[in-house]
Amino acid sequence: MSRKILLINGKKSFAHSHGRYNDTLHDTALFFLTGQNHQIKTTFIDGGYDAEEEVEKWLWADTIIYQMPCWWMGIPWIVKRYIDEVFTEGHGRLYANDGRSRSAPERHYGSGGLIQGKQYMISVTWNAPESAFTDPDDFFEGKGLDAVYYSFHKAHEFLGMTHLPSFICNDVIKEPNPERDVERYTEHLKTVFSSPSA
């Protein structure tokens, strides 16, 4: 089934990072999904954007895919700024309110989203080994990738969205293997977008 997909490239050249890995993975998704006859729109955050136009893209899309590096255990500041600006611009279209009523202000926080049924996915690059996320004795205490992005996921749930399985490339500076990661990402996309829930 053809889907309308917005691909968001959140790479930025900064310090020792030039963004090539994220460009490669963004292009991998663009090539694969176009080849599967999905309708695609793209946004390159660091190339500039208009918040109102982005809201319209979000309303058009069935699925949003973020491609971004990890910086200091989270999303790059340009991606956070994009979310702040676009989600705020989308008040009344992406979300109505925080979901609570004055009669019961302690209940239903986060239930005011207006884009239920839409999905999103993250594809991220890290210079951390897989064990940092999976080993209970390692840095993230075995909590997994999605726990690291908990607040990011909640921001999208606030809009009414659900997330598709996340994808990660590990050790992209210490042991880069872009050819392998392109193959892995292509297989991930095949799996996710052939699933009945996608």
PDB file of C-alpha atoms in Angstrom:
ATOM      1  CA  MET A   1       0.000   0.000   0.000  1.00  0.00           C
ATOM      2  CA  SER A   2       1.401   3.378  -1.000  1.00  0.00           C
ATOM      3  CA  ARG A   3       2.025   5.741   1.875  1.00  0.00           C
ATOM      4  CA  LYS A   4       2.754   9.463   2.129  1.00  0.00           C
ATOM      5  CA  ILE A   5       6.092   9.794   3.896  1.00  0.00           C
ATOM      6  CA  LEU A   6       7.978  12.872   5.084  1.00  0.00           C
ATOM      7  CA  LEU A   7      11.729  12.297   5.380  1.00  0.00           C
ATOM      8  CA  ILE A   8      13.400  14.754   7.749  1.00  0.00           C
ATOM      9  CA  ASN A   9      17.178  15.067   7.533  1.00  0.00           C
ATOM     10  CA  GLY A  10      18.461  16.429  10.854  1.00  0.00           C
ATOM     11  CA  LYS A  11      22.178  16.249  10.104  1.00  0.00           C
ATOM     12  CA  LYS A  12      24.477  19.199  10.731  1.00  0.00           C
ATOM     13  CA  SER A  13      28.171  19.762  10.126  1.00  0.00           C
ATOM     14  CA  PHE A  14      29.599  20.618  13.525  1.00  0.00           C
ATOM     15  CA  ALA A  15      33.022  20.114  15.104  1.00  0.00           C
ATOM     16  CA  HIS A  16      34.323  16.690  13.962  1.00  0.00           C
ATOM     17  CA  SER A  17      30.964  15.641  12.461  1.00  0.00           C
ATOM     18  CA  HIS A  18      30.274  16.366   8.806  1.00  0.00           C
ATOM     19  CA  GLY A  19      26.913  14.614   8.543  1.00  0.00           C
ATOM     20  CA  ARG A  20      27.867  12.260   5.721  1.00  0.00           C
ATOM     21  CA  TYR A  21      26.587   9.154   7.508  1.00  0.00           C
ATOM     22  CA  ASN A  22      23.189  10.729   8.035  1.00  0.00           C
ATOM     23  CA  ASP A  23      23.051  11.996   4.462  1.00  0.00           C
ATOM     24  CA  THR A  24      23.788   8.457   3.254  1.00  0.00           C
ATOM     25  CA  LEU A  25      21.034   6.935   5.387  1.00  0.00           C
ATOM     26  CA  HIS A  26      18.543   9.659   4.399  1.00  0.00           C
ATOM     27  CA  ASP A  27      19.311   8.957   0.740  1.00  0.00           C
ATOM     28  CA  THR A  28      18.952   5.210   1.387  1.00  0.00           C
ATOM     29  CA  ALA A  29      15.421   5.750   2.706  1.00  0.00           C
ATOM     30  CA  LEU A  30      14.581   8.087  -0.169  1.00  0.00           C
ATOM     31  CA  PHE A  31      15.803   5.581  -2.771  1.00  0.00           C
ATOM     32  CA  PHE A  32      14.163   2.543  -1.202  1.00  0.00           C
ATOM     33  CA  LEU A  33      10.797   4.109  -0.373  1.00  0.00           C
ATOM     34  CA  THR A  34      10.505   5.837  -3.753  1.00  0.00           C
ATOM     35  CA  GLY A  35      11.229   2.486  -5.365  1.00  0.00           C
ATOM     36  CA  GLN A  36       8.341   0.996  -3.402  1.00  0.00           C
ATOM     37  CA  ASN A  37       5.994   3.611  -4.925  1.00  0.00           C
ATOM     38  CA  HIS A  38       5.501   5.591  -1.718  1.00  0.00           C
ATOM     39  CA  GLN A  39       4.885   9.330  -2.075  1.00  0.00           C
ATOM     40  CA  ILE A  40       7.799  11.239  -0.568  1.00  0.00           C
ATOM     41  CA  LYS A  41       8.421  14.767   0.641  1.00  0.00           C
ATOM     42  CA  THR A  42      11.673  15.840   2.279  1.00  0.00           C
ATOM     43  CA  THR A  43      12.968  18.461   4.670  1.00  0.00           C
ATOM     44  CA  PHE A  44      16.643  19.271   5.230  1.00  0.00           C
ATOM     45  CA  ILE A  45      16.445  21.136   8.521  1.00  0.00           C
ATOM     46  CA  ASP A  46      19.827  22.864   8.307  1.00  0.00           C
ATOM     47  CA  GLY A  47      18.986  24.075   4.805  1.00  0.00           C
ATOM     48  CA  GLY A  48      16.159  26.182   6.210  1.00  0.00           C
ATOM     49  CA  TYR A  49      12.424  25.673   6.382  1.00  0.00           C
ATOM     50  CA  ASP A  50       9.157  27.528   6.822  1.00  0.00           C
ATOM     51  CA  ALA A  51       7.217  26.357   9.895  1.00  0.00           C
ATOM     52  CA  GLU A  52       3.818  26.766   8.221  1.00  0.00           C
ATOM     53  CA  GLU A  53       4.927  24.737   5.204  1.00  0.00           C
ATOM     54  CA  GLU A  54       6.224  22.057   7.556  1.00  0.00           C
ATOM     55  CA  VAL A  55       2.873  21.858   9.347  1.00  0.00           C
ATOM     56  CA  GLU A  56       1.232  21.286   5.974  1.00  0.00           C
ATOM     57  CA  LYS A  57       3.725  18.495   5.255  1.00  0.00           C
ATOM     58  CA  TRP A  58       2.888  16.883   8.605  1.00  0.00           C
ATOM     59  CA  LEU A  59      -0.825  17.066   7.854  1.00  0.00           C
ATOM     60  CA  TRP A  60      -0.178  15.528   4.413  1.00  0.00           C
ATOM     61  CA  ALA A  61       2.045  12.678   5.610  1.00  0.00           C
ATOM     62  CA  ASP A  62       1.017   9.313   7.008  1.00  0.00           C
ATOM     63  CA  THR A  63       4.515   8.694   8.332  1.00  0.00           C
ATOM     64  CA  ILE A  64       7.435  10.865   9.418  1.00  0.00           C
ATOM     65  CA  ILE A  65      10.987   9.497   9.370  1.00  0.00           C
ATOM     66  CA  TYR A  66      13.700  11.402  11.224  1.00  0.00           C
ATOM     67  CA  GLN A  67      17.317  10.840  10.241  1.00  0.00           C
ATOM     68  CA  MET A  68      19.652  12.379  12.794  1.00  0.00           C
ATOM     69  CA  PRO A  69      22.823  11.942  14.803  1.00  0.00           C
ATOM     70  CA  CYS A  70      22.936  11.692  18.557  1.00  0.00           C
ATOM     71  CA  TRP A  71      24.577  14.662  20.220  1.00  0.00           C
ATOM     72  CA  TRP A  72      25.204  14.482  23.948  1.00  0.00           C
ATOM     73  CA  MET A  73      22.667  11.719  24.594  1.00  0.00           C
ATOM     74  CA  GLY A  74      19.853  13.298  22.618  1.00  0.00           C
ATOM     75  CA  ILE A  75      18.695  15.008  19.452  1.00  0.00           C
ATOM     76  CA  PRO A  76      20.725  17.819  17.828  1.00  0.00           C
ATOM     77  CA  TRP A  77      19.659  21.324  18.751  1.00  0.00           C
ATOM     78  CA  ILE A  78      18.494  22.037  15.207  1.00  0.00           C
ATOM     79  CA  VAL A  79      16.041  19.129  15.450  1.00  0.00           C
ATOM     80  CA  LYS A  80      14.798  20.357  18.833  1.00  0.00           C
ATOM     81  CA  ARG A  81      14.324  23.847  17.396  1.00  0.00           C
ATOM     82  CA  TYR A  82      12.445  22.380  14.421  1.00  0.00           C
ATOM     83  CA  ILE A  83      10.105  20.515  16.760  1.00  0.00           C
ATOM     84  CA  ASP A  84       9.578  23.580  18.950  1.00  0.00           C
ATOM     85  CA  GLU A  85       8.779  25.804  15.986  1.00  0.00           C
ATOM     86  CA  VAL A  86       6.733  23.398  13.876  1.00  0.00           C
ATOM     87  CA  PHE A  87       4.703  21.881  16.706  1.00  0.00           C
ATOM     88  CA  THR A  88       3.953  25.331  18.107  1.00  0.00           C
ATOM     89  CA  GLU A  89       2.931  26.576  14.648  1.00  0.00           C
ATOM     90  CA  GLY A  90       0.662  23.533  14.440  1.00  0.00           C
ATOM     91  CA  HIS A  91      -1.448  24.441  17.479  1.00  0.00           C
ATOM     92  CA  GLY A  92      -5.063  23.752  16.526  1.00  0.00           C
ATOM     93  CA  ARG A  93      -4.055  21.395  13.721  1.00  0.00           C
ATOM     94  CA  LEU A  94      -1.434  19.040  15.178  1.00  0.00           C
ATOM     95  CA  TYR A  95      -2.807  19.288  18.716  1.00  0.00           C
ATOM     96  CA  ALA A  96      -5.780  21.054  20.287  1.00  0.00           C
ATOM     97  CA  ASN A  97      -4.547  21.440  23.850  1.00  0.00           C
ATOM     98  CA  ASP A  98      -2.942  19.337  26.566  1.00  0.00           C
ATOM     99  CA  GLY A  99      -6.044  17.153  26.849  1.00  0.00           C
ATOM    100  CA  ARG A 100      -7.190  18.208  30.310  1.00  0.00           C
ATOM    101  CA  SER A 101     -10.398  19.962  31.278  1.00  0.00           C
ATOM    102  CA  ARG A 102     -10.909  22.595  33.952  1.00  0.00           C
ATOM    103  CA  SER A 103     -13.304  20.258  35.733  1.00  0.00           C
ATOM    104  CA  ALA A 104     -10.651  17.514  36.001  1.00  0.00           C
ATOM    105  CA  PRO A 105      -7.242  19.165  35.544  1.00  0.00           C
ATOM    106  CA  GLU A 106      -5.431  16.194  37.042  1.00  0.00           C
ATOM    107  CA  ARG A 107      -6.624  13.762  34.344  1.00  0.00           C
ATOM    108  CA  HIS A 108      -5.853  13.039  30.681  1.00  0.00           C
ATOM    109  CA  TYR A 109      -2.722  15.171  30.290  1.00  0.00           C
ATOM    110  CA  GLY A 110      -1.242  14.572  26.851  1.00  0.00           C
ATOM    111  CA  SER A 111      -4.467  13.443  25.204  1.00  0.00           C
ATOM    112  CA  GLY A 112      -5.163  16.540  23.104  1.00  0.00           C
ATOM    113  CA  GLY A 113      -3.397  15.406  19.933  1.00  0.00           C
ATOM    114  CA  LEU A 114      -5.179  15.831  16.597  1.00  0.00           C
ATOM    115  CA  ILE A 115      -3.140  13.545  14.343  1.00  0.00           C
ATOM    116  CA  GLN A 116      -4.033  10.120  15.682  1.00  0.00           C
ATOM    117  CA  GLY A 117      -3.208   7.351  13.250  1.00  0.00           C
ATOM    118  CA  LYS A 118      -0.041   9.000  11.968  1.00  0.00           C
ATOM    119  CA  GLN A 119       3.254   7.262  12.674  1.00  0.00           C
ATOM    120  CA  TYR A 120       6.896   8.259  12.991  1.00  0.00           C
ATOM    121  CA  MET A 121      10.243   6.521  13.049  1.00  0.00           C
ATOM    122  CA  ILE A 122      13.730   7.499  14.107  1.00  0.00           C
ATOM    123  CA  SER A 123      16.934   6.432  12.408  1.00  0.00           C
ATOM    124  CA  VAL A 124      19.913   7.576  14.453  1.00  0.00           C
ATOM    125  CA  THR A 125      23.693   7.409  14.373  1.00  0.00           C
ATOM    126  CA  TRP A 126      25.744   6.972  17.532  1.00  0.00           C
ATOM    127  CA  ASN A 127      29.411   6.632  18.340  1.00  0.00           C
ATOM    128  CA  ALA A 128      28.490   4.125  21.044  1.00  0.00           C
ATOM    129  CA  PRO A 129      28.526   0.328  20.878  1.00  0.00           C
ATOM    130  CA  GLU A 130      25.325  -1.690  20.924  1.00  0.00           C
ATOM    131  CA  SER A 131      26.253  -3.022  24.368  1.00  0.00           C
ATOM    132  CA  ALA A 132      25.989   0.507  25.812  1.00  0.00           C
ATOM    133  CA  PHE A 133      22.213   0.169  25.338  1.00  0.00           C
ATOM    134  CA  THR A 134      21.671  -3.527  26.006  1.00  0.00           C
ATOM    135  CA  ASP A 135      24.069  -4.467  28.810  1.00  0.00           C
ATOM    136  CA  PRO A 136      22.622  -3.788  32.306  1.00  0.00           C
ATOM    137  CA  ASP A 137      26.152  -3.020  33.512  1.00  0.00           C
ATOM    138  CA  ASP A 138      26.942  -0.575  30.720  1.00  0.00           C
ATOM    139  CA  PHE A 139      26.217   3.138  30.293  1.00  0.00           C
ATOM    140  CA  PHE A 140      22.449   3.066  29.664  1.00  0.00           C
ATOM    141  CA  GLU A 141      21.883   0.257  32.165  1.00  0.00           C
ATOM    142  CA  GLY A 142      20.265  -2.061  29.635  1.00  0.00           C
ATOM    143  CA  LYS A 143      17.287   0.254  29.155  1.00  0.00           C
ATOM    144  CA  GLY A 144      17.573   0.290  25.352  1.00  0.00           C
ATOM    145  CA  LEU A 145      17.599   2.966  22.674  1.00  0.00           C
ATOM    146  CA  ASP A 146      13.985   4.073  23.007  1.00  0.00           C
ATOM    147  CA  ALA A 147      14.409   4.805  26.706  1.00  0.00           C
ATOM    148  CA  VAL A 148      17.141   7.293  25.781  1.00  0.00           C
ATOM    149  CA  TYR A 149      14.619   9.029  23.493  1.00  0.00           C
ATOM    150  CA  TYR A 150      11.755   8.882  25.999  1.00  0.00           C
ATOM    151  CA  SER A 151      10.943  12.607  25.946  1.00  0.00           C
ATOM    152  CA  PHE A 152      11.163  12.677  22.138  1.00  0.00           C
ATOM    153  CA  HIS A 153       8.659   9.828  21.928  1.00  0.00           C
ATOM    154  CA  LYS A 154       6.348  11.537  24.417  1.00  0.00           C
ATOM    155  CA  ALA A 155       6.386  14.771  22.389  1.00  0.00           C
ATOM    156  CA  HIS A 156       5.025  12.831  19.407  1.00  0.00           C
ATOM    157  CA  GLU A 157       2.542  10.894  21.517  1.00  0.00           C
ATOM    158  CA  PHE A 158       1.277  14.323  22.666  1.00  0.00           C
ATOM    159  CA  LEU A 159       0.210  14.869  19.034  1.00  0.00           C
ATOM    160  CA  GLY A 160      -1.526  11.494  18.925  1.00  0.00           C
ATOM    161  CA  MET A 161       1.189   9.674  16.958  1.00  0.00           C
ATOM    162  CA  THR A 162       2.585   6.173  17.413  1.00  0.00           C
ATOM    163  CA  HIS A 163       6.137   5.128  16.711  1.00  0.00           C
ATOM    164  CA  LEU A 164       7.490   2.519  14.359  1.00  0.00           C
ATOM    165  CA  PRO A 165      10.549   0.434  15.327  1.00  0.00           C
ATOM    166  CA  SER A 166      13.653   2.574  15.738  1.00  0.00           C
ATOM    167  CA  PHE A 167      16.906   2.040  13.836  1.00  0.00           C
ATOM    168  CA  ILE A 168      20.428   2.732  15.085  1.00  0.00           C
ATOM    169  CA  CYS A 169      23.898   2.679  13.604  1.00  0.00           C
ATOM    170  CA  ASN A 170      26.528   2.151  16.297  1.00  0.00           C
ATOM    171  CA  ASP A 171      30.217   3.093  16.460  1.00  0.00           C
ATOM    172  CA  VAL A 172      29.971   5.403  13.456  1.00  0.00           C
ATOM    173  CA  ILE A 173      33.222   7.185  14.351  1.00  0.00           C
ATOM    174  CA  LYS A 174      35.248   4.473  16.063  1.00  0.00           C
ATOM    175  CA  GLU A 175      34.315   1.640  13.676  1.00  0.00           C
ATOM    176  CA  PRO A 176      32.327   3.055  10.736  1.00  0.00           C
ATOM    177  CA  ASN A 177      30.876   0.598   8.239  1.00  0.00           C
ATOM    178  CA  PRO A 178      28.484   2.550   6.011  1.00  0.00           C
ATOM    179  CA  GLU A 179      28.070  -0.236   3.445  1.00  0.00           C
ATOM    180  CA  ARG A 180      26.889  -2.666   6.121  1.00  0.00           C
ATOM    181  CA  ASP A 181      24.654  -0.035   7.713  1.00  0.00           C
ATOM    182  CA  VAL A 182      23.007   0.808   4.384  1.00  0.00           C
ATOM    183  CA  GLU A 183      22.195  -2.897   3.954  1.00  0.00           C
ATOM    184  CA  ARG A 184      20.882  -3.114   7.518  1.00  0.00           C
ATOM    185  CA  TYR A 185      18.747   0.012   7.102  1.00  0.00           C
ATOM    186  CA  THR A 186      17.304  -1.212   3.813  1.00  0.00           C
ATOM    187  CA  GLU A 187      16.303  -4.469   5.512  1.00  0.00           C
ATOM    188  CA  HIS A 188      14.809  -2.506   8.408  1.00  0.00           C
ATOM    189  CA  LEU A 189      12.732  -0.408   5.998  1.00  0.00           C
ATOM    190  CA  LYS A 190      11.590  -3.550   4.152  1.00  0.00           C
ATOM    191  CA  THR A 191      10.460  -5.095   7.434  1.00  0.00           C
ATOM    192  CA  VAL A 192       8.759  -1.987   8.814  1.00  0.00           C
ATOM    193  CA  PHE A 193       6.939  -1.010   5.639  1.00  0.00           C
ATOM    194  CA  SER A 194       5.781  -4.513   4.795  1.00  0.00           C
ATOM    195  CA  SER A 195       4.216  -4.859   8.259  1.00  0.00           C
ATOM    196  CA  PRO A 196       0.404  -4.630   8.383  1.00  0.00           C
ATOM    197  CA  SER A 197       0.716  -1.984  11.134  1.00  0.00           C
ATOM    198  CA  ALA A 198       2.938   0.270   9.034  1.00  0.00           C
TER     199      ALA A 198
END
